[in-house]
């Protein structure tokens, strides 16, 4: 019995269902018909680094230690970008028997020794450190393999970006085919991340059938569906096929800047009003935020200018919850949920967790941005992540109760293990 | 410390790994914009080559003062065992710098093809301060100072081997002295002009490509010359490479800001032209490839002393007297030692910037300690003062008389060069003291005194005597082949020479303004 996991980064439950039902993704429709198709909860916060780390380890951030794409060095406000070396829990491929092929899973850079083959996904900056075993590098080069689409191209030309996206997908498909045949694997995991990029830039093109790029967007999903069909056809009856996304997506109306709110209400102060970065946080600061909406209390002994004591913690958290609970734009509440550290995370690394994580209401996209000049604005992006609308499909097991009605992403590994058992 | 607040953004030990845009979960590898995104929407990711355990991080956060790899030195924080490659390590400056940096615990490497030794020999001259063979120099540096220097005999034009060496050493700073440093040498004839320009321009160009491909985060400290600017007769200040932010061009009832634009260059020989060409090549490389460089517009160098070269006779650096390779003060002292009248060209009122050897070493070290930002082409005017040739001759004459009881005469000879021998001169040389913490250590008269003490030693005096016939210029810019003739033997001045102007006018003005604002503090 083998396991195949296909990740569609950022694809929401409703979109996948619509594309399956409308005939854009017929192979996916078949898989859905034969398996359990669920709406799934993403991680808190709902970003790929946290979500995929939770998925591959089966743990919550308090146990695996990844809380976002960014974090701070201990006792400082200096920003770092956590990666696979910071993951404190084992990914499933280091625990499960047999060889694994792991392609393009975000936040698994730099790669390390494992049984099988591993090509890391976003953020991966050096090809040499992104491929295990390194003997694969020559093959990948021949395939014109790209670690990720160059998203900066979208700011210059959407056509250029889409061409690059297409080439990246083509190379990824070549890579999967090569490793599918060349490795004697027990577990095969392939993640498509272009879906997330597309929806950030072109969610409006998905919603608007007359949009210039609507057909191109659908074509991208058709291509992925072809691969899903190809994979499904090659699987044996006793193999398990799992498809999932790491978070959902929806239309983006406005970006809202959390640090602006904190500054404006006196929770956050900077030494130099002309140079507003986390490195210039001033004494007197009670709280600051990291992307997307992780609020940290500026605790004494934890940060260079930290002053908040344990005794003050509860009061400040209550003030923050009141502040953000009342935050409205255009008559709509901006925040839908607030998660306190203690109620959200558990495990040996929960001490590093944000004290409060905000989840935005529909249409609002939360960002930290310390130097934001305004509370909210509209960027070129038209789509944003959602926490409660990822999807999960599991096909190839007998007992339907293996898959909960509303699974969360950190349960996926145990669901697969249960299916195998 | 002048560089305490510099961050990893300046540090050559980082690898700028890529850019990430979390707005769209996007990354862009090695596709940088010219500077970090001030909107804080995207981040540059860096990796530390020395502390890989840090992973990927924002290079704007950690300061030199906070980083354990940067340690305090008399010249600012310096990278521990910083790898510095000196191109032209056998020369007057190169050898001195090698020992100087070695004594600061830098890991020094270098190349040289001995062209300076060969060129001086070609002119029939020799260094008046005897220098040892490179193998002996290296051995003695190890024995006396405990300094290991990784030396390769190599021509900078040998690009393949140079690239191999750079790749092997992975220098964190490269000091580029591997150029022919002589205006008269470049004016001898067509072959010499081509030789100088080919070596200087093509050598530097090849180096830039090697840095781009192999060590793009390394800082390049490139020796230019104040002579690139010429001496504009308008009296326009000689800014440090680029116009200051508030410079304005007015013409036809309109105004344009000139801030940040390269200032005009007006080279005064084919050698100086090669330096100007270098300037543009380095400037463009910084622009195209995000390289980082300081172009050091050095005033006329003089002196014989650093603690390291004085530590042993075999560690001495060279000193030339011939018309091509002898710099003005060094040559004056050799002339005074053997009773050869100090030679002024034309009126002798040409004004130049000067810097002592030890001060030059200090400046280069401070520049190494505060590397430019990625993409930054910085220019410093490296001088500790300026004065006229005639005044210099008078200073040398005075010290010669006082120190050694010499009867020093001064003569004016025909000027073989095409240059104004009376001209306004207003150099700006504020950056090194203001941004790099440079404090002049050399007292010109004291250094000249030290030179007399060394050059009057019998064995050295003898070497000067042997080659004094090479002092008078024979290379005419016009191409005429003849010796210059004496115009006038100046009578001994009764007045004291004036002091070398040791402060830029802009710095003086700034001090005066500060005094106006806060007279108590300034007093």
Tab-separated table of N, CA, C and O in Angstrom, chain B residues 82-119:
chain	number	residue	atom	x	y	z
B	82	UNK	N	39.750	38.784	8.964
B	82	UNK	CA	39.144	39.171	7.685
B	82	UNK	C	40.059	38.801	6.531
B	82	UNK	O	41.265	39.045	6.570
B	83	UNK	N	39.485	38.229	5.508
B	83	UNK	CA	40.278	37.830	4.347
B	83	UNK	C	40.395	39.009	3.388
B	83	UNK	O	39.408	39.440	2.797
B	84	UNK	N	41.600	39.541	3.297
B	84	UNK	CA	41.831	40.693	2.429
B	84	UNK	C	42.842	40.308	1.363
B	84	UNK	O	43.928	39.805	1.674
B	85	UNK	N	42.478	40.524	0.126
B	85	UNK	CA	43.394	40.240	-0.972
B	85	UNK	C	43.931	41.564	-1.511
B	85	UNK	O	43.162	42.485	-1.795
B	86	UNK	N	45.257	41.629	-1.618
B	86	UNK	CA	45.889	42.852	-2.117
B	86	UNK	C	46.454	42.548	-3.502
B	86	UNK	O	47.326	41.687	-3.654
B	87	UNK	N	45.958	43.254	-4.478
B	87	UNK	CA	46.470	43.083	-5.835
B	87	UNK	C	47.570	44.134	-6.017
B	87	UNK	O	47.323	45.323	-5.847
B	88	UNK	N	48.761	43.662	-6.346
B	88	UNK	CA	49.908	44.572	-6.383
B	88	UNK	C	50.578	44.621	-5.020
B	88	UNK	O	50.956	45.680	-4.515
B	89	UNK	N	50.756	43.449	-4.436
B	89	UNK	CA	51.193	43.375	-3.037
B	89	UNK	C	52.683	43.639	-2.876
B	89	UNK	O	53.168	43.865	-1.763
B	90	UNK	N	53.431	43.649	-3.978
B	90	UNK	CA	54.878	43.858	-3.871
B	90	UNK	C	55.248	45.339	-3.939
B	90	UNK	O	56.403	45.714	-3.765
B	91	UNK	N	54.276	46.186	-4.196
B	91	UNK	CA	54.582	47.598	-4.421
B	91	UNK	C	54.771	48.392	-3.130
B	91	UNK	O	54.679	47.854	-2.021
B	92	UNK	N	55.042	49.663	-3.337
B	92	UNK	CA	55.268	50.596	-2.221
B	92	UNK	C	54.108	50.550	-1.219
B	92	UNK	O	54.319	50.419	-0.006
B	93	UNK	N	52.883	50.629	-1.739
B	93	UNK	CA	51.715	50.598	-0.870
B	93	UNK	C	51.294	49.170	-0.523
B	93	UNK	O	50.914	48.887	0.610
B	94	UNK	N	51.347	48.305	-1.516
B	94	UNK	CA	50.839	46.944	-1.343
B	94	UNK	C	51.562	46.200	-0.232
B	94	UNK	O	50.932	45.568	0.630
B	95	UNK	N	52.891	46.284	-0.238
B	95	UNK	CA	53.650	45.565	0.776
B	95	UNK	C	53.407	46.158	2.161
B	95	UNK	O	53.217	45.443	3.151
B	96	UNK	N	53.374	47.463	2.218
B	96	UNK	CA	53.144	48.133	3.501
B	96	UNK	C	51.783	47.746	4.069
B	96	UNK	O	51.643	47.461	5.258
B	97	UNK	N	50.791	47.725	3.180
B	97	UNK	CA	49.435	47.387	3.634
B	97	UNK	C	49.351	45.929	4.080
B	97	UNK	O	48.647	45.613	5.052
B	98	UNK	N	50.068	45.050	3.379
B	98	UNK	CA	50.029	43.625	3.741
B	98	UNK	C	50.476	43.442	5.194
B	98	UNK	O	49.836	42.730	5.973
B	99	UNK	N	51.588	44.101	5.537
B	99	UNK	CA	52.097	43.964	6.904
B	99	UNK	C	51.180	44.662	7.909
B	99	UNK	O	50.967	44.180	9.023
B	100	UNK	N	50.681	45.794	7.498
B	100	UNK	CA	49.782	46.573	8.370
B	100	UNK	C	48.539	45.749	8.709
B	100	UNK	O	48.158	45.615	9.882
B	101	UNK	N	47.899	45.176	7.681
B	101	UNK	CA	46.672	44.400	7.907
B	101	UNK	C	46.985	43.089	8.621
B	101	UNK	O	46.212	42.625	9.466
B	102	UNK	N	48.140	42.515	8.273
B	102	UNK	CA	48.546	41.288	8.950
B	102	UNK	C	48.681	41.518	10.441
B	102	UNK	O	48.295	40.672	11.262
B	103	UNK	N	49.195	42.677	10.813
B	103	UNK	CA	49.364	42.967	12.237
B	103	UNK	C	48.022	43.205	12.920
B	103	UNK	O	47.941	43.218	14.145
B	104	UNK	N	46.983	43.412	12.123
B	104	UNK	CA	45.631	43.558	12.688
B	104	UNK	C	44.865	42.235	12.621
B	104	UNK	O	43.637	42.205	12.723
B	105	UNK	N	45.613	41.155	12.386
B	105	UNK	CA	45.039	39.800	12.342
B	105	UNK	C	44.189	39.517	11.114
B	105	UNK	O	43.394	38.573	11.108
B	106	UNK	N	44.342	40.337	10.076
B	106	UNK	CA	43.665	39.990	8.825
B	106	UNK	C	44.408	38.827	8.176
B	106	UNK	O	45.611	38.671	8.350
B	107	UNK	N	43.659	38.025	7.425
B	107	UNK	CA	44.294	36.968	6.635
B	107	UNK	C	44.593	37.569	5.267
B	107	UNK	O	43.684	37.790	4.459
B	108	UNK	N	45.875	37.849	5.055
B	108	UNK	CA	46.254	38.608	3.868
B	108	UNK	C	46.706	37.666	2.753
B	108	UNK	O	47.476	36.740	2.980
B	109	UNK	N	46.193	37.935	1.581
B	109	UNK	CA	46.670	37.232	0.389
B	109	UNK	C	46.969	38.299	-0.657
B	109	UNK	O	46.583	39.459	-0.501
B	110	UNK	N	47.668	37.906	-1.700
B	110	UNK	CA	47.961	38.912	-2.707
B	110	UNK	C	48.650	38.350	-3.932
B	110	UNK	O	49.180	37.242	-3.923
B	111	UNK	N	48.602	39.158	-4.974
B	111	UNK	CA	49.312	38.799	-6.209
B	111	UNK	C	50.208	39.958	-6.617
B	111	UNK	O	49.968	41.119	-6.256
B	112	UNK	N	51.234	39.628	-7.376
B	112	UNK	CA	52.060	40.648	-7.997
B	112	UNK	C	52.871	39.977	-9.105
B	112	UNK	O	53.233	38.809	-8.987
B	113	UNK	N	53.111	40.713	-10.140
B	113	UNK	CA	53.965	40.172	-11.217
B	113	UNK	C	55.312	40.912	-11.259
B	113	UNK	O	56.040	40.814	-12.232
B	114	UNK	N	55.597	41.643	-10.214
B	114	UNK	CA	56.871	42.383	-10.068
B	114	UNK	C	57.049	43.440	-11.147
B	114	UNK	O	58.166	43.815	-11.474
B	115	UNK	N	55.968	43.901	-11.727
B	115	UNK	CA	56.109	44.868	-12.826
B	115	UNK	C	56.751	46.162	-12.341
B	115	UNK	O	57.476	46.814	-13.095
B	116	UNK	N	56.503	46.527	-11.097
B	116	UNK	CA	57.103	47.767	-10.593
B	116	UNK	C	58.625	47.616	-10.552
B	116	UNK	O	59.366	48.524	-10.951
B	117	UNK	N	59.078	46.485	-10.061
B	117	UNK	CA	60.527	46.262	-10.033
B	117	UNK	C	61.076	46.323	-11.467
B	117	UNK	O	62.117	46.923	-11.715
B	118	UNK	N	60.330	45.678	-12.383
B	118	UNK	CA	60.806	45.614	-13.772
B	118	UNK	C	60.821	46.996	-14.431
B	118	UNK	O	61.747	47.344	-15.170
B	119	UNK	N	59.783	47.775	-14.187
B	119	UNK	CA	59.687	49.094	-14.828
B	119	UNK	C	60.787	50.027	-14.326
B	119	UNK	O	61.370	50.801	-15.097
